[in-house]
PDB file of C-alpha atoms in Angstrom:
ATOM      1  CA  MET Y   1      11.349  95.582 -91.187  1.00 59.00           C
ATOM      2  CA  ALA Y   2       8.939  93.698 -89.506  1.00 54.00           C
ATOM      3  CA  SER Y   3       5.919  96.047 -89.010  1.00 66.00           C
ATOM      4  CA  LEU Y   4       2.154  95.793 -87.972  1.00 74.00           C
ATOM      5  CA  ARG Y   5       1.515  92.017 -88.461  1.00 83.00           C
ATOM      6  CA  THR Y   6      -1.580  90.702 -90.313  1.00 85.00           C
ATOM      7  CA  TYR Y   7      -2.189  87.118 -90.502  1.00 87.00           C
ATOM      8  CA  SER Y   8      -4.513  85.115 -92.181  1.00 87.00           C
ATOM      9  CA  ILE Y   9      -6.873  82.900 -90.715  1.00 87.00           C
ATOM     10  CA  ALA Y  10      -4.700  79.439 -90.339  1.00 86.00           C
ATOM     11  CA  GLN Y  11      -2.024  81.644 -89.050  1.00 89.00           C
ATOM     12  CA  LEU Y  12      -3.945  83.182 -86.612  1.00 88.00           C
ATOM     13  CA  LEU Y  13      -5.001  80.276 -85.198  1.00 84.00           C
ATOM     14  CA  HIS Y  14      -1.741  79.045 -85.342  1.00 86.00           C
ATOM     15  CA  LEU Y  15      -0.111  81.664 -82.973  1.00 88.00           C
ATOM     16  CA  ILE Y  16      -3.071  81.453 -80.270  1.00 87.00           C
ATOM     17  CA  THR Y  17      -3.905  77.676 -80.061  1.00 82.00           C
ATOM     18  CA  GLY Y  18      -0.732  75.535 -81.616  1.00 80.00           C
ATOM     19  CA  GLN Y  19      -3.538  74.520 -83.899  1.00 76.00           C
ATOM     20  CA  VAL Y  20      -2.273  73.339 -87.311  1.00 72.00           C
ATOM     21  CA  ILE Y  21      -5.546  74.302 -90.041  1.00 72.00           C
ATOM     22  CA  GLU Y  22      -5.816  74.939 -93.613  1.00 71.00           C
ATOM     23  CA  ASP Y  23      -6.409  78.606 -95.027  1.00 65.00           C
ATOM     24  CA  ASN Y  24      -9.784  78.105 -94.786  1.00 72.00           C
ATOM     25  CA  THR Y  25     -12.002  81.556 -95.957  1.00 81.00           C
ATOM     26  CA  PHE Y  26     -14.046  79.965 -92.641  1.00 85.00           C
ATOM     27  CA  HIS Y  27     -13.736  78.609 -89.246  1.00 87.00           C
ATOM     28  CA  LEU Y  28     -15.104  78.785 -86.087  1.00 89.00           C
ATOM     29  CA  GLY Y  29     -12.912  79.078 -83.133  1.00 87.00           C
ATOM     30  CA  TYR Y  30     -12.528  77.977 -79.403  1.00 89.00           C
ATOM     31  CA  PHE Y  31     -10.382  80.324 -76.943  1.00 91.00           C
ATOM     32  CA  THR Y  32      -9.339  80.628 -73.929  1.00 92.00           C
ATOM     33  CA  GLY Y  33      -7.374  82.382 -71.104  1.00 89.00           C
ATOM     34  CA  GLN Y  34      -4.774  79.737 -71.028  1.00 87.00           C
ATOM     35  CA  ASP Y  35      -4.300  80.109 -74.935  1.00 88.00           C
ATOM     36  CA  ARG Y  36      -1.513  82.159 -75.805  1.00 84.00           C
ATOM     37  CA  LEU Y  37      -3.841  85.300 -76.843  1.00 81.00           C
ATOM     38  CA  LEU Y  38      -1.227  87.373 -78.725  1.00 83.00           C
ATOM     39  CA  PRO Y  39      -0.110  90.297 -76.829  1.00 77.00           C
ATOM     40  CA  TYR Y  40       1.278  92.913 -79.680  1.00 82.00           C
ATOM     41  CA  PRO Y  41      -1.495  94.713 -82.022  1.00 86.00           C
ATOM     42  CA  TYR Y  42      -2.061  93.055 -85.630  1.00 88.00           C
ATOM     43  CA  ARG Y  43      -4.396  92.799 -88.529  1.00 85.00           C
ATOM     44  CA  VAL Y  44      -6.822  90.184 -89.457  1.00 86.00           C
ATOM     45  CA  HIS Y  45      -7.598  89.660 -92.631  1.00 84.00           C
ATOM     46  CA  SER Y  46     -10.813  88.236 -92.051  1.00 88.00           C
ATOM     47  CA  TYR Y  47     -14.108  89.429 -90.789  1.00 90.00           C
ATOM     48  CA  ALA Y  48     -14.252  88.133 -86.750  1.00 92.00           C
ATOM     49  CA  LEU Y  49     -17.850  87.834 -84.020  1.00 95.00           C
ATOM     50  CA  GLY Y  50     -16.619  86.914 -80.920  1.00 95.00           C
ATOM     51  CA  VAL Y  51     -19.063  85.664 -78.207  1.00 96.00           C
ATOM     52  CA  PRO Y  52     -17.743  85.039 -74.725  1.00 96.00           C
ATOM     53  CA  VAL Y  53     -19.194  82.105 -72.269  1.00 95.00           C
ATOM     54  CA  SER Y  54     -17.000  83.333 -69.278  1.00 97.00           C
ATOM     55  CA  GLY Y  55     -14.843  85.516 -68.121  1.00 97.00           C
ATOM     56  CA  SER Y  56     -13.220  89.205 -69.578  1.00 97.00           C
ATOM     57  CA  LEU Y  57     -11.526  89.887 -72.007  1.00 95.00           C
ATOM     58  CA  SER Y  58      -9.802  93.895 -71.944  1.00 95.00           C
ATOM     59  CA  GLY Y  59      -8.495  95.101 -75.117  1.00 92.00           C
ATOM     60  CA  SER Y  60      -7.715  97.533 -78.393  1.00 90.00           C
ATOM     61  CA  LEU Y  61      -8.750  98.121 -82.170  1.00 87.00           C
ATOM     62  CA  ASN Y  62      -7.836 100.936 -83.536  1.00 82.00           C
ATOM     63  CA  LEU Y  63      -6.279 102.296 -80.263  1.00 82.00           C
ATOM     64  CA  ASP Y  64      -9.949 102.284 -79.055  1.00 85.00           C
ATOM     65  CA  THR Y  65     -10.804 100.279 -75.283  1.00 89.00           C
ATOM     66  CA  PHE Y  66     -13.032  97.720 -75.222  1.00 93.00           C
ATOM     67  CA  GLU Y  67     -14.354  95.336 -72.047  1.00 95.00           C
ATOM     68  CA  VAL Y  68     -16.231  92.131 -73.370  1.00 96.00           C
ATOM     69  CA  GLN Y  69     -18.308  89.188 -71.398  1.00 96.00           C
ATOM     70  CA  PRO Y  70     -20.443  87.095 -71.358  1.00 96.00           C
ATOM     71  CA  GLY Y  71     -23.797  88.756 -72.855  1.00 96.00           C
ATOM     72  CA  GLN Y  72     -21.788  91.096 -75.938  1.00 96.00           C
ATOM     73  CA  ILE Y  73     -20.425  90.203 -78.786  1.00 96.00           C
ATOM     74  CA  MET Y  74     -16.565  91.752 -80.915  1.00 95.00           C
ATOM     75  CA  ILE Y  75     -16.877  92.806 -84.062  1.00 92.00           C
ATOM     76  CA  ILE Y  76     -14.073  92.948 -86.126  1.00 90.00           C
ATOM     77  CA  ALA Y  77     -13.476  94.126 -89.641  1.00 85.00           C
ATOM     78  CA  PRO Y  78     -10.538  93.047 -91.546  1.00 84.00           C
ATOM     79  CA  GLY Y  79      -8.097  95.278 -91.955  1.00 80.00           C
ATOM     80  CA  GLN Y  80      -8.490  97.009 -88.428  1.00 84.00           C
ATOM     81  CA  ILE Y  81      -5.673  96.939 -85.686  1.00 85.00           C
ATOM     82  CA  HIS Y  82      -5.978  94.098 -82.539  1.00 87.00           C
ATOM     83  CA  ARG Y  83      -4.520  94.569 -79.706  1.00 88.00           C
ATOM     84  CA  ILE Y  84      -5.353  92.017 -76.615  1.00 90.00           C
ATOM     85  CA  LEU Y  85      -4.323  93.788 -72.979  1.00 91.00           C
ATOM     86  CA  SER Y  86      -5.876  91.131 -70.501  1.00 93.00           C
ATOM     87  CA  CYS Y  87      -8.218  88.490 -69.808  1.00 93.00           C
ATOM     88  CA  SER Y  88      -9.271  86.742 -66.212  1.00 95.00           C
ATOM     89  CA  ALA Y  89      -7.932  83.390 -66.577  1.00 93.00           C
ATOM     90  CA  ASP Y  90     -11.972  81.779 -66.291  1.00 96.00           C
ATOM     91  CA  PHE Y  91     -12.212  83.413 -70.263  1.00 96.00           C
ATOM     92  CA  ALA Y  92     -13.660  81.597 -72.561  1.00 96.00           C
ATOM     93  CA  MET Y  93     -15.169  83.220 -76.196  1.00 96.00           C
ATOM     94  CA  ARG Y  94     -16.696  81.115 -79.509  1.00 95.00           C
ATOM     95  CA  SER Y  95     -15.292  82.786 -82.001  1.00 94.00           C
ATOM     96  CA  LEU Y  96     -17.034  82.915 -86.446  1.00 93.00           C
ATOM     97  CA  PHE Y  97     -13.835  83.977 -89.043  1.00 91.00           C
ATOM     98  CA  PHE Y  98     -14.883  84.347 -92.546  1.00 88.00           C
ATOM     99  CA  THR Y  99     -13.473  86.161 -95.552  1.00 85.00           C
ATOM    100  CA  ASP Y 100     -15.485  87.956 -98.639  1.00 79.00           C
ATOM    101  CA  ALA Y 101     -14.016  85.356-100.437  1.00 78.00           C
ATOM    102  CA  PHE Y 102     -16.708  82.970 -98.109  1.00 80.00           C
ATOM    103  CA  LEU Y 103     -19.660  85.597 -98.294  1.00 76.00           C
ATOM    104  CA  THR Y 104     -19.254  85.216-102.275  1.00 73.00           C
ATOM    105  CA  ASN Y 105     -21.830  82.354-102.841  1.00 72.00           C
ATOM    106  CA  TYR Y 106     -24.405  84.093 -99.463  1.00 69.00           C
ATOM    107  CA  LEU Y 107     -24.220  87.798-100.485  1.00 66.00           C
ATOM    108  CA  ARG Y 108     -24.766  89.867-103.739  1.00 59.00           C
ATOM    109  CA  SER Y 109     -22.226  91.076-103.355  1.00 58.00           C
ATOM    110  CA  PRO Y 110     -19.400  90.724-101.207  1.00 55.00           C
ATOM    111  CA  ALA Y 111     -19.047  94.178-100.733  1.00 57.00           C
ATOM    112  CA  GLN Y 112     -22.678  93.712 -98.967  1.00 62.00           C
ATOM    113  CA  VAL Y 113     -21.536  93.003 -95.731  1.00 64.00           C
ATOM    114  CA  MET Y 114     -19.732  96.451 -95.427  1.00 57.00           C
ATOM    115  CA  THR Y 115     -23.069  98.025 -95.278  1.00 63.00           C
ATOM    116  CA  LEU Y 116     -24.203  96.160 -92.513  1.00 72.00           C
ATOM    117  CA  GLY Y 117     -23.616  99.280 -89.909  1.00 72.00           C
ATOM    118  CA  PHE Y 118     -21.538  96.760 -87.042  1.00 78.00           C
ATOM    119  CA  PHE Y 119     -18.902  96.908 -89.402  1.00 78.00           C
ATOM    120  CA  GLN Y 120     -18.960  99.890 -89.880  1.00 70.00           C
ATOM    121  CA  PRO Y 121     -16.056 102.093 -88.302  1.00 64.00           C
ATOM    122  CA  SER Y 122     -18.117 104.134 -86.660  1.00 62.00           C
ATOM    123  CA  ALA Y 123     -20.184 101.481 -84.176  1.00 72.00           C
ATOM    124  CA  PRO Y 124     -19.005 100.374 -81.599  1.00 76.00           C
ATOM    125  CA  MET Y 125     -16.204  97.341 -81.506  1.00 86.00           C
ATOM    126  CA  VAL Y 126     -18.535  95.251 -79.061  1.00 92.00           C
ATOM    127  CA  MET Y 127     -21.906  95.096 -78.871  1.00 92.00           C
ATOM    128  CA  THR Y 128     -24.245  94.433 -75.652  1.00 94.00           C
ATOM    129  CA  LEU Y 129     -27.197  92.319 -76.108  1.00 94.00           C
ATOM    130  CA  THR Y 130     -30.467  91.757 -74.263  1.00 94.00           C
ATOM    131  CA  ARG Y 131     -30.129  88.114 -73.086  1.00 94.00           C
ATOM    132  CA  GLU Y 132     -32.873  87.037 -75.639  1.00 96.00           C
ATOM    133  CA  GLU Y 133     -30.739  88.492 -78.479  1.00 95.00           C
ATOM    134  CA  TRP Y 134     -27.297  86.948 -76.996  1.00 93.00           C
ATOM    135  CA  GLN Y 135     -29.171  83.442 -76.583  1.00 94.00           C
ATOM    136  CA  ARG Y 136     -30.628  83.807 -79.969  1.00 95.00           C
ATOM    137  CA  ILE Y 137     -26.898  84.597 -81.488  1.00 96.00           C
ATOM    138  CA  ASN Y 138     -25.341  81.331 -79.378  1.00 95.00           C
ATOM    139  CA  ALA Y 139     -28.170  79.389 -80.998  1.00 96.00           C
ATOM    140  CA  LEU Y 140     -27.249  80.313 -83.935  1.00 95.00           C
ATOM    141  CA  ILE Y 141     -23.930  79.224 -83.389  1.00 95.00           C
ATOM    142  CA  ASP Y 142     -24.508  76.357 -81.835  1.00 94.00           C
ATOM    143  CA  VAL Y 143     -26.340  74.952 -85.100  1.00 92.00           C
ATOM    144  CA  ILE Y 144     -23.027  75.679 -87.386  1.00 90.00           C
ATOM    145  CA  GLU Y 145     -20.921  74.434 -84.128  1.00 89.00           C
ATOM    146  CA  HIS Y 146     -22.985  70.949 -83.648  1.00 87.00           C
ATOM    147  CA  HIS Y 147     -24.367  70.245 -87.825  1.00 83.00           C
ATOM    148  CA  TYR Y 148     -22.147  72.194 -89.867  1.00 77.00           C
ATOM    149  CA  TRP Y 149     -18.394  72.155 -87.890  1.00 79.00           C
ATOM    150  CA  PRO Y 150     -15.140  70.991 -88.667  1.00 72.00           C
ATOM    151  CA  ALA Y 151     -16.746  72.357 -92.371  1.00 63.00           C
ATOM    152  CA  ASP Y 152     -16.576  69.970 -95.585  1.00 62.00           C
ATOM    153  CA  GLN Y 153     -17.130  71.132 -99.407  1.00 50.00           C
ATOM    154  CA  ALA Y 154     -20.605  69.056 -98.155  1.00 45.00           C
ATOM    155  CA  ALA Y 155     -21.681  71.468 -94.907  1.00 52.00           C
ATOM    156  CA  SER Y 156     -19.993  74.690 -95.328  1.00 63.00           C
ATOM    157  CA  GLN Y 157     -22.914  75.933 -98.511  1.00 71.00           C
ATOM    158  CA  PRO Y 158     -25.891  75.243 -95.521  1.00 78.00           C
ATOM    159  CA  GLY Y 159     -23.442  76.456 -92.639  1.00 80.00           C
ATOM    160  CA  GLY Y 160     -22.684  79.587 -95.172  1.00 81.00           C
ATOM    161  CA  PHE Y 161     -26.235  79.955 -94.511  1.00 85.00           C
ATOM    162  CA  VAL Y 162     -26.679  80.003 -90.635  1.00 90.00           C
ATOM    163  CA  LEU Y 163     -24.045  82.755 -90.828  1.00 89.00           C
ATOM    164  CA  GLN Y 164     -26.618  84.855 -93.158  1.00 87.00           C
ATOM    165  CA  ALA Y 165     -29.267  84.185 -90.989  1.00 91.00           C
ATOM    166  CA  LEU Y 166     -26.595  85.865 -88.047  1.00 94.00           C
ATOM    167  CA  LEU Y 167     -25.192  88.725 -89.408  1.00 91.00           C
ATOM    168  CA  ALA Y 168     -28.989  89.651 -90.715  1.00 89.00           C
ATOM    169  CA  ASP Y 169     -30.448  89.134 -86.851  1.00 93.00           C
ATOM    170  CA  LEU Y 170     -27.375  91.113 -85.532  1.00 92.00           C
ATOM    171  CA  SER Y 171     -28.027  93.712 -88.032  1.00 89.00           C
ATOM    172  CA  ASN Y 172     -31.592  94.079 -86.804  1.00 90.00           C
ATOM    173  CA  ILE Y 173     -30.742  94.042 -83.397  1.00 90.00           C
ATOM    174  CA  TYR Y 174     -27.683  96.915 -84.643  1.00 87.00           C
ATOM    175  CA  LYS Y 175     -31.384  98.931 -86.399  1.00 83.00           C
ATOM    176  CA  LYS Y 176     -33.211  98.709 -83.167  1.00 83.00           C
ATOM    177  CA  GLY Y 177     -30.959  98.962 -80.819  1.00 72.00           C
ATOM    178  CA  GLU Y 178     -29.205 102.604 -78.928  1.00 58.00           C
ATOM    179  CA  PHE Y 179     -26.040 101.254 -81.480  1.00 57.00           C
ATOM    180  CA  GLY Y 180     -27.730 102.660 -84.584  1.00 49.00           C
ATOM    181  CA  LYS Y 181     -29.433 105.789 -82.945  1.00 51.00           C
ATOM    182  CA  SER Y 182     -26.335 106.649 -82.203  1.00 48.00           C
ATOM    183  CA  ASP Y 183     -25.253 106.393 -85.413  1.00 46.00           C
ATOM    184  CA  LEU Y 184     -27.884 109.310 -86.705  1.00 44.00           C
ATOM    185  CA  SER Y 185     -25.339 112.147 -85.108  1.00 47.00           C
ATOM    186  CA  LEU Y 186     -22.200 110.010 -86.883  1.00 45.00           C
ATOM    187  CA  THR Y 187     -23.651 110.395 -90.337  1.00 47.00           C
ATOM    188  CA  SER Y 188     -23.337 114.233 -90.102  1.00 72.00           C
ATOM    189  CA  ARG Y 189     -20.429 115.443 -92.286  1.00 82.00           C
ATOM    190  CA  SER Y 190     -18.461 116.122 -89.437  1.00 86.00           C
ATOM    191  CA  ALA Y 191     -18.116 112.345 -87.716  1.00 80.00           C
ATOM    192  CA  GLU Y 192     -18.035 111.161 -91.454  1.00 83.00           C
ATOM    193  CA  LEU Y 193     -14.633 113.530 -92.355  1.00 90.00           C
ATOM    194  CA  ALA Y 194     -13.006 112.271 -88.675  1.00 88.00           C
ATOM    195  CA  ASN Y 195     -13.902 108.434 -89.320  1.00 83.00           C
ATOM    196  CA  GLN Y 196     -12.648 108.937 -92.555  1.00 88.00           C
ATOM    197  CA  PHE Y 197      -9.322 110.877 -91.115  1.00 92.00           C
ATOM    198  CA  ARG Y 198      -8.971 107.760 -88.942  1.00 88.00           C
ATOM    199  CA  ARG Y 199      -9.318 105.153 -91.818  1.00 84.00           C
ATOM    200  CA  LEU Y 200      -6.145 106.860 -93.156  1.00 91.00           C
ATOM    201  CA  VAL Y 201      -4.086 107.066 -90.344  1.00 91.00           C
ATOM    202  CA  THR Y 202      -3.627 103.604 -90.019  1.00 85.00           C
ATOM    203  CA  GLN Y 203      -2.604 103.180 -93.244  1.00 86.00           C
ATOM    204  CA  HIS Y 204      -0.497 106.083 -94.091  1.00 91.00           C
ATOM    205  CA  TYR Y 205       0.667 107.042 -90.424  1.00 91.00           C
ATOM    206  CA  LEU Y 206       4.728 105.912 -91.705  1.00 90.00           C
ATOM    207  CA  THR Y 207       4.672 108.037 -94.769  1.00 92.00           C
ATOM    208  CA  MET Y 208       1.863 110.844 -93.551  1.00 95.00           C
ATOM    209  CA  ARG Y 209       3.370 111.826 -89.533  1.00 93.00           C
ATOM    210  CA  HIS Y 210       1.847 116.195 -90.363  1.00 95.00           C
ATOM    211  CA  VAL Y 211      -2.117 116.927 -90.110  1.00 97.00           C
ATOM    212  CA  SER Y 212      -1.633 119.072 -93.119  1.00 97.00           C
ATOM    213  CA  ASP Y 213      -1.537 115.622 -94.837  1.00 97.00           C
ATOM    214  CA  TYR Y 214      -4.394 114.019 -94.605  1.00 97.00           C
ATOM    215  CA  ALA Y 215      -6.316 117.810 -94.583  1.00 96.00           C
ATOM    216  CA  ASP Y 216      -4.695 117.468 -98.527  1.00 97.00           C
ATOM    217  CA  GLN Y 217      -5.290 113.899 -98.799  1.00 95.00           C
ATOM    218  CA  LEU Y 218      -9.839 115.252 -97.527  1.00 96.00           C
ATOM    219  CA  SER Y 219      -9.664 118.637 -98.847  1.00 96.00           C
ATOM    220  CA  VAL Y 220      -9.926 120.330 -96.328  1.00 96.00           C
ATOM    221  CA  SER Y 221      -7.565 122.723 -94.086  1.00 96.00           C
ATOM    222  CA  ALA Y 222      -5.604 121.059 -91.459  1.00 96.00           C
ATOM    223  CA  LYS Y 223      -7.249 123.686 -88.795  1.00 95.00           C
ATOM    224  CA  HIS Y 224     -10.603 122.581 -89.649  1.00 95.00           C
ATOM    225  CA  LEU Y 225      -9.558 118.696 -89.856  1.00 96.00           C
ATOM    226  CA  SER Y 226      -8.029 118.999 -86.391  1.00 95.00           C
ATOM    227  CA  GLU Y 227     -10.802 120.817 -84.435  1.00 94.00           C
ATOM    228  CA  THR Y 228     -13.824 117.842 -86.152  1.00 93.00           C
ATOM    229  CA  VAL Y 229     -11.231 115.072 -85.564  1.00 92.00           C
ATOM    230  CA  LYS Y 230     -11.070 116.363 -81.782  1.00 92.00           C
ATOM    231  CA  MET Y 231     -14.492 117.525 -81.531  1.00 90.00           C
ATOM    232  CA  GLN Y 232     -15.813 113.524 -82.743  1.00 85.00           C
ATOM    233  CA  THR Y 233     -12.801 112.142 -80.376  1.00 83.00           C
ATOM    234  CA  GLY Y 234     -12.308 114.028 -77.801  1.00 87.00           C
ATOM    235  CA  ARG Y 235      -8.040 113.736 -78.949  1.00 89.00           C
ATOM    236  CA  PRO Y 236      -6.714 115.807 -81.651  1.00 93.00           C
ATOM    237  CA  ALA Y 237      -5.587 114.789 -84.902  1.00 95.00           C
ATOM    238  CA  SER Y 238      -2.208 114.988 -83.953  1.00 96.00           C
ATOM    239  CA  ALA Y 239      -2.726 112.427 -80.460  1.00 94.00           C
ATOM    240  CA  TRP Y 240      -3.840 109.370 -83.467  1.00 93.00           C
ATOM    241  CA  ILE Y 241      -0.905 109.772 -85.574  1.00 95.00           C
ATOM    242  CA  ASP Y 242       1.456 110.140 -82.642  1.00 95.00           C
ATOM    243  CA  ALA Y 243      -0.286 106.846 -80.706  1.00 91.00           C
ATOM    244  CA  MET Y 244       0.455 104.685 -84.162  1.00 91.00           C
ATOM    245  CA  ILE Y 245       3.667 105.575 -84.686  1.00 93.00           C
ATOM    246  CA  VAL Y 246       4.079 104.484 -80.837  1.00 92.00           C
ATOM    247  CA  GLN Y 247       2.576 101.629 -81.473  1.00 88.00           C
ATOM    248  CA  GLU Y 248       4.565 100.438 -83.878  1.00 89.00           C
ATOM    249  CA  ALA Y 249       7.698 101.917 -82.363  1.00 92.00           C
ATOM    250  CA  GLN Y 250       5.853  99.274 -79.067  1.00 88.00           C
ATOM    251  CA  VAL Y 251       5.816  96.430 -81.793  1.00 85.00           C
ATOM    252  CA  LEU Y 252       9.600  96.698 -83.134  1.00 89.00           C
ATOM    253  CA  LEU Y 253      11.451  97.257 -79.754  1.00 90.00           C
ATOM    254  CA  SER Y 254       9.302  93.358 -78.728  1.00 83.00           C
ATOM    255  CA  GLN Y 255       9.370  92.024 -81.008  1.00 78.00           C
ATOM    256  CA  THR Y 256      12.541  91.822 -83.751  1.00 83.00           C
ATOM    257  CA  ASN Y 257      15.945  92.334 -82.456  1.00 87.00           C
ATOM    258  CA  THR Y 258      16.580  95.912 -85.130  1.00 90.00           C
ATOM    259  CA  SER Y 259      18.651  98.499 -83.714  1.00 94.00           C
ATOM    260  CA  LEU Y 260      17.534 101.438 -82.444  1.00 95.00           C
ATOM    261  CA  SER Y 261      18.992 103.444 -85.039  1.00 95.00           C
ATOM    262  CA  GLN Y 262      17.194 101.116 -87.609  1.00 94.00           C
ATOM    263  CA  ILE Y 263      14.077 102.194 -85.933  1.00 94.00           C
ATOM    264  CA  ALA Y 264      14.205 105.326 -86.156  1.00 95.00           C
ATOM    265  CA  ASP Y 265      15.209 105.492 -89.562  1.00 94.00           C
ATOM    266  CA  TYR Y 266      12.073 103.637 -90.113  1.00 93.00           C
ATOM    267  CA  LEU Y 267      10.085 105.482 -88.330  1.00 94.00           C
ATOM    268  CA  GLN Y 268      10.879 108.730 -90.382  1.00 92.00           C
ATOM    269  CA  PHE Y 269      12.654 110.246 -87.006  1.00 94.00           C
ATOM    270  CA  GLY Y 270      15.627 112.073 -88.385  1.00 89.00           C
ATOM    271  CA  THR Y 271      18.119 111.302 -85.499  1.00 95.00           C
ATOM    272  CA  GLN Y 272      18.212 108.038 -82.959  1.00 95.00           C
ATOM    273  CA  SER Y 273      18.304 110.914 -80.349  1.00 96.00           C
ATOM    274  CA  ALA Y 274      14.782 112.729 -81.958  1.00 96.00           C
ATOM    275  CA  PHE Y 275      12.816 108.547 -81.701  1.00 96.00           C
ATOM    276  CA  GLY Y 276      14.030 108.360 -78.423  1.00 96.00           C
ATOM    277  CA  LYS Y 277      12.905 111.770 -76.894  1.00 96.00           C
ATOM    278  CA  PHE Y 278       9.183 111.531 -79.048  1.00 97.00           C
ATOM    279  CA  PHE Y 279       8.954 108.122 -77.337  1.00 96.00           C
ATOM    280  CA  ARG Y 280       9.988 108.683 -73.958  1.00 96.00           C
ATOM    281  CA  GLN Y 281       8.361 111.879 -73.927  1.00 96.00           C
ATOM    282  CA  LYS Y 282       4.991 109.301 -75.430  1.00 94.00           C
ATOM    283  CA  THR Y 283       5.671 106.259 -73.618  1.00 93.00           C
ATOM    284  CA  GLY Y 284       7.817 108.085 -70.015  1.00 94.00           C
ATOM    285  CA  ASP Y 285      10.237 104.762 -71.026  1.00 93.00           C
ATOM    286  CA  SER Y 286      13.030 105.214 -73.174  1.00 95.00           C
ATOM    287  CA  PRO Y 287      12.800 102.597 -75.739  1.00 95.00           C
ATOM    288  CA  ARG Y 288      16.107 100.542 -74.392  1.00 94.00           C
ATOM    289  CA  ASP Y 289      14.175 100.417 -70.931  1.00 94.00           C
ATOM    290  CA  TYR Y 290      10.780  99.886 -72.451  1.00 92.00           C
ATOM    291  CA  ARG Y 291      12.998  96.745 -74.774  1.00 90.00           C
ATOM    292  CA  ASN Y 292      14.484  95.558 -71.545  1.00 89.00           C
ATOM    293  CA  ARG Y 293      11.522  94.668 -69.964  1.00 81.00           C
ATOM    294  CA  ARG Y 294       9.457  92.671 -72.607  1.00 70.00           C
TER     295      ARG Y 294
END
């Protein structure tokens, strides 16, 4: 049965722009409000940096909502759940997609990229830059676009080194800005526990439905986990689990013809009635009404 979809760079670009490209490990893309920005949640195998040049876009990343516009940069790590909620008609954004395989040539270790603060789960998905910082980041993207794109074998290596410089610049901006300072409190054990819980939820929400399941994995009591997650995120631990189930159900209802009884079975509800009651309680709609409006 279809679930939250995970796309390669080529698959995502084809769905949004209609372009057919090779499944590269690096891509410079340009998106506008006229493109088919996918309305359903999905994952991407790659890292992505989005730099708007006009308009605005709102969306969610791992269930946290955001809005991004010129002067800001959107940051996505592999495996995060991304969803576009809306964008203005004049929206336009340049995006860099790259994979661990691409970074292998430029970093001491592909895992080194995950030591960058702005790719950590606790980091904001949108960074607001000063005018000078935003211009500097755009200047580096200009170098890639005008000198090393479209990428070929001869140009990919210098383009990769420009990307490395861009990541280093973003890392310095993050460390010296309010983003990095706010992380001082997020490095606490409580914040790390909440982050670990949320990572586990995005991976195991179909099979681990109770807070106690995650508490066992994290070697803490369910009460302590619930209190910590509520303190760190403002939402109870159970609400994060329910939100992932609702999101999965919405994808199945809107993107497939799977019967309601099959969806109920897949989401591990005992009966279709139990699924319908849960869905209505969380969304205000019955599953059938939600599907009919899509």
